[in-house]
Amino acid sequence: MRNFFPMAAGILCVHLLPVHVFAQSVPPAPPAAKVTFKPDEGLVVAADTLFKLNVRFRMQDRFGLLSESGDHLDPNASDIRVRRLRLRFYGYIFTKRLRYNLHLGFSRADLDLDANSIAQPVRDAIVFYDLKPRFTLGFGQQKLPGNRQQVVSSGSQQFIDRSIVTAAFTLDRDFGIFGTWTLPAGRSLFLLKGAITSGEGRNAAVGDEGLCYTGRIEWLPFGKFTADGDYFEGDLLREEHPKLSLAIGYSTDQGARRSGAQLGRTLYTPRTINTLIADALFKYKGWALSTEYIVRNTLEDPFTLSADGLTTVYVLEGNGTLVQLSRMIGAKNEVALRYARVSPGSRLTSTELMKEESWLGYSYYLNQHRIKLQGNISYSWTDAHAAFDHTGNRWGLFVQVEFGI
């Protein structure tokens, strides 16, 4: 009996010790991912602070007719199609400071099949890291910090398309290093944005040694807009206090190989293309006013010649002005006006005409910009001749449904 208790204790220790050691050596199971849907975030897959994936989609279905001329309203052309079909994935991994954004497009226009023979589904593919609470670096492909209307998502626009100013002179997506620095200054706020990129545009092949350098400064003298309202059009949230954003930016694309820097036809000889941008946005109690001015030029000859000297491709020099004014009527209805003008540079007056357009738009917002119905009437004219009977002038009538999460 005297030996029984020591023996039993020894046997118990032998059996319990491995269990204890094993329990200590197994790492805790990672938290299970939860799938939820949030109206302001889309479909969310998250596992505490280790991982988050937001999944969103949107589509734009359009019916549009363009008239024969300004005084001949019979349809001459149509714009009836799925204008955009997008899928977006974004979130963070391992830490909230390490974020990613993947943006894909699948409609014909999204794939750039009108201008290229090779489909281009990748729009954004970029990783961000927050070095400090107010300083973020990104590496990959996304929109350059250009004019506001271009940077605002096509799903957050008041009209069915961006203006002719953006179409002519915008900076587009590019691949490189991006930085954003937020600087509070009392009540106001400064945003400093910069990028060093390839200068070759979206999904480009291997380029030359020339790079594109872009910088932009935004000043918000009355502080932040509600819910980042400086990056969606219209005052849908009815700012209780006046909100204003003033911005200026500059980009130089050295050795650009396309007529519009990151966009346009392929030049026969590279050029350095410079773009100056200034824009402003004001919102207050349902009113929104935005304006932009863009100047583009090259110090070299804008015209490039083919090897046989028979054809030319030129840099689209010139300037553009845009003004948009809108008013919310009730909680879901909005009326908007637009005027835009594109003037060619002095060296292009023999090949390009001045273009102008005016638009009247109505939007019915079922779920802000996520789900909306839009109707637009446009009138465009050339060479400062707005008369209905002037050659080249025409009307446009459009209806578009935006649907997404």
Coordinates of C-alpha atoms in Angstrom, one line a residue, residues 211-357:
L211 CA 8.4 58.0 -67.3
C212 CA 5.4 60.0 -66.3
Y213 CA 5.5 62.4 -63.3
T214 CA 2.2 63.6 -61.8
G215 CA 1.3 65.7 -58.8
R216 CA -1.9 67.2 -57.4
I217 CA -2.8 69.4 -54.4
E218 CA -6.4 69.6 -53.1
W219 CA -7.4 72.2 -50.5
L220 CA -10.6 71.8 -48.5
P221 CA -10.9 75.1 -46.6
F222 CA -14.1 74.1 -44.8
G223 CA -13.0 70.6 -43.9
K224 CA -14.0 67.2 -45.2
F225 CA -17.2 66.6 -47.2
T226 CA -19.8 64.2 -45.7
A227 CA -19.0 60.6 -46.6
D228 CA -16.2 61.7 -49.0
G229 CA -18.7 63.7 -51.1
D230 CA -15.9 65.4 -53.0
Y231 CA -15.6 62.3 -55.0
F232 CA -19.1 61.7 -56.1
E233 CA -21.2 64.1 -58.2
G234 CA -24.2 66.0 -56.9
D235 CA -25.0 66.9 -53.3
L236 CA -27.1 63.8 -52.6
L237 CA -26.4 64.0 -48.8
R238 CA -27.3 67.7 -48.6
E239 CA -24.3 69.2 -46.9
E240 CA -25.5 71.2 -43.9
H241 CA -22.6 73.6 -44.1
P242 CA -20.8 74.9 -47.2
K243 CA -18.1 72.5 -48.5
L244 CA -15.5 73.5 -51.0
S245 CA -12.5 71.8 -52.7
L246 CA -10.0 73.6 -54.8
A247 CA -7.3 71.6 -56.7
I248 CA -4.4 72.0 -59.1
G249 CA -2.3 69.4 -60.8
Y250 CA 0.4 68.9 -63.3
S251 CA 1.6 65.9 -65.3
T252 CA 4.6 65.4 -67.7
D253 CA 4.7 62.2 -69.7
Q254 CA 8.2 62.0 -71.1
G255 CA 8.6 59.8 -74.2
A256 CA 4.8 59.4 -74.5
R257 CA 3.9 57.0 -77.3
R258 CA 0.2 57.8 -77.6
S259 CA -1.5 61.0 -78.8
G260 CA -3.2 61.6 -75.4
A261 CA -0.3 60.5 -73.1
Q262 CA -1.8 57.3 -71.7
L263 CA -4.7 57.2 -74.3
G264 CA -5.2 57.8 -78.0
R265 CA -3.6 56.7 -81.2
T266 CA 0.0 55.5 -81.3
L267 CA 2.5 58.2 -82.2
Y268 CA 5.1 57.5 -84.9
T269 CA 7.7 59.3 -82.7
P270 CA 7.6 59.7 -78.9
R271 CA 6.8 63.1 -77.5
T272 CA 6.9 64.7 -74.1
I273 CA 3.3 65.7 -73.3
N274 CA 2.5 68.2 -70.5
T275 CA -1.0 68.6 -68.9
L276 CA -2.0 71.3 -66.4
I277 CA -5.3 70.8 -64.5
A278 CA -7.3 73.1 -62.2
D279 CA -10.7 72.2 -60.8
A280 CA -13.2 73.2 -58.0
L281 CA -16.2 71.7 -56.3
F282 CA -18.8 73.4 -54.1
K283 CA -21.7 71.7 -52.3
Y284 CA -24.4 73.1 -50.0
K285 CA -27.9 72.0 -49.1
G286 CA -28.6 70.1 -52.3
W287 CA -26.8 72.4 -54.6
A288 CA -23.5 71.3 -56.4
L289 CA -21.3 73.3 -58.6
S290 CA -18.2 71.9 -60.3
T291 CA -15.8 73.3 -62.8
E292 CA -12.6 72.2 -64.5
Y293 CA -9.9 73.7 -66.8
I294 CA -7.3 71.6 -68.5
V295 CA -4.4 72.7 -70.8
R296 CA -2.3 70.2 -72.8
N297 CA 0.8 70.8 -75.0
T298 CA 4.1 69.5 -76.1
L299 CA 7.2 71.6 -76.6
E300 CA 8.1 69.6 -79.7
D301 CA 6.3 69.4 -83.0
P302 CA 2.8 67.9 -82.2
F303 CA 2.8 66.1 -85.6
T304 CA 4.6 62.7 -86.1
L305 CA 5.1 61.2 -89.5
S306 CA 5.1 57.6 -90.6
A307 CA 8.3 56.1 -92.1
D308 CA 7.0 56.7 -95.6
G309 CA 5.9 60.2 -94.8
L310 CA 2.4 59.6 -96.0
T311 CA 0.4 59.6 -92.7
T312 CA 0.5 61.6 -89.5
V313 CA -0.6 61.2 -85.9
Y314 CA -0.5 64.2 -83.7
V315 CA -0.6 65.2 -80.0
L316 CA -4.0 66.7 -79.2
E317 CA -2.9 70.1 -77.9
G318 CA -5.3 72.7 -76.6
N319 CA -7.5 73.5 -73.6
G320 CA -10.9 72.6 -72.2
T321 CA -13.4 74.1 -69.9
L322 CA -16.2 72.4 -68.0
V323 CA -19.0 73.7 -65.8
Q324 CA -21.7 71.6 -64.1
L325 CA -24.6 72.8 -61.8
S326 CA -27.1 70.6 -60.1
R327 CA -29.9 70.8 -57.6
M328 CA -31.5 68.0 -55.5
I329 CA -35.3 68.1 -55.6
G330 CA -36.6 66.1 -52.6
A331 CA -34.7 63.1 -51.4
K332 CA -34.3 61.2 -54.7
N333 CA -34.6 63.6 -57.7
E334 CA -31.9 65.7 -59.2
V335 CA -31.7 68.1 -62.2
A336 CA -28.3 69.0 -63.6
L337 CA -26.9 71.2 -66.3
R338 CA -23.5 71.0 -68.1
Y339 CA -21.5 73.1 -70.5
A340 CA -18.2 72.1 -72.0
R341 CA -15.8 73.4 -74.6
V342 CA -12.7 72.0 -76.2
S343 CA -10.4 74.4 -78.1
P344 CA -7.5 73.0 -80.2
G345 CA -4.0 74.6 -79.9
S346 CA -2.8 77.1 -82.4
R347 CA -0.8 74.4 -84.3
L348 CA -3.9 72.3 -84.8
T349 CA -6.4 74.8 -86.1
S350 CA -6.2 73.4 -89.6
T351 CA -6.9 69.8 -88.4
E352 CA -9.2 70.3 -85.4
L353 CA -12.4 72.3 -84.8
M354 CA -13.5 73.8 -81.5
K355 CA -16.2 71.6 -80.0
E356 CA -18.9 72.6 -77.5
E357 CA -21.7 70.8 -75.8

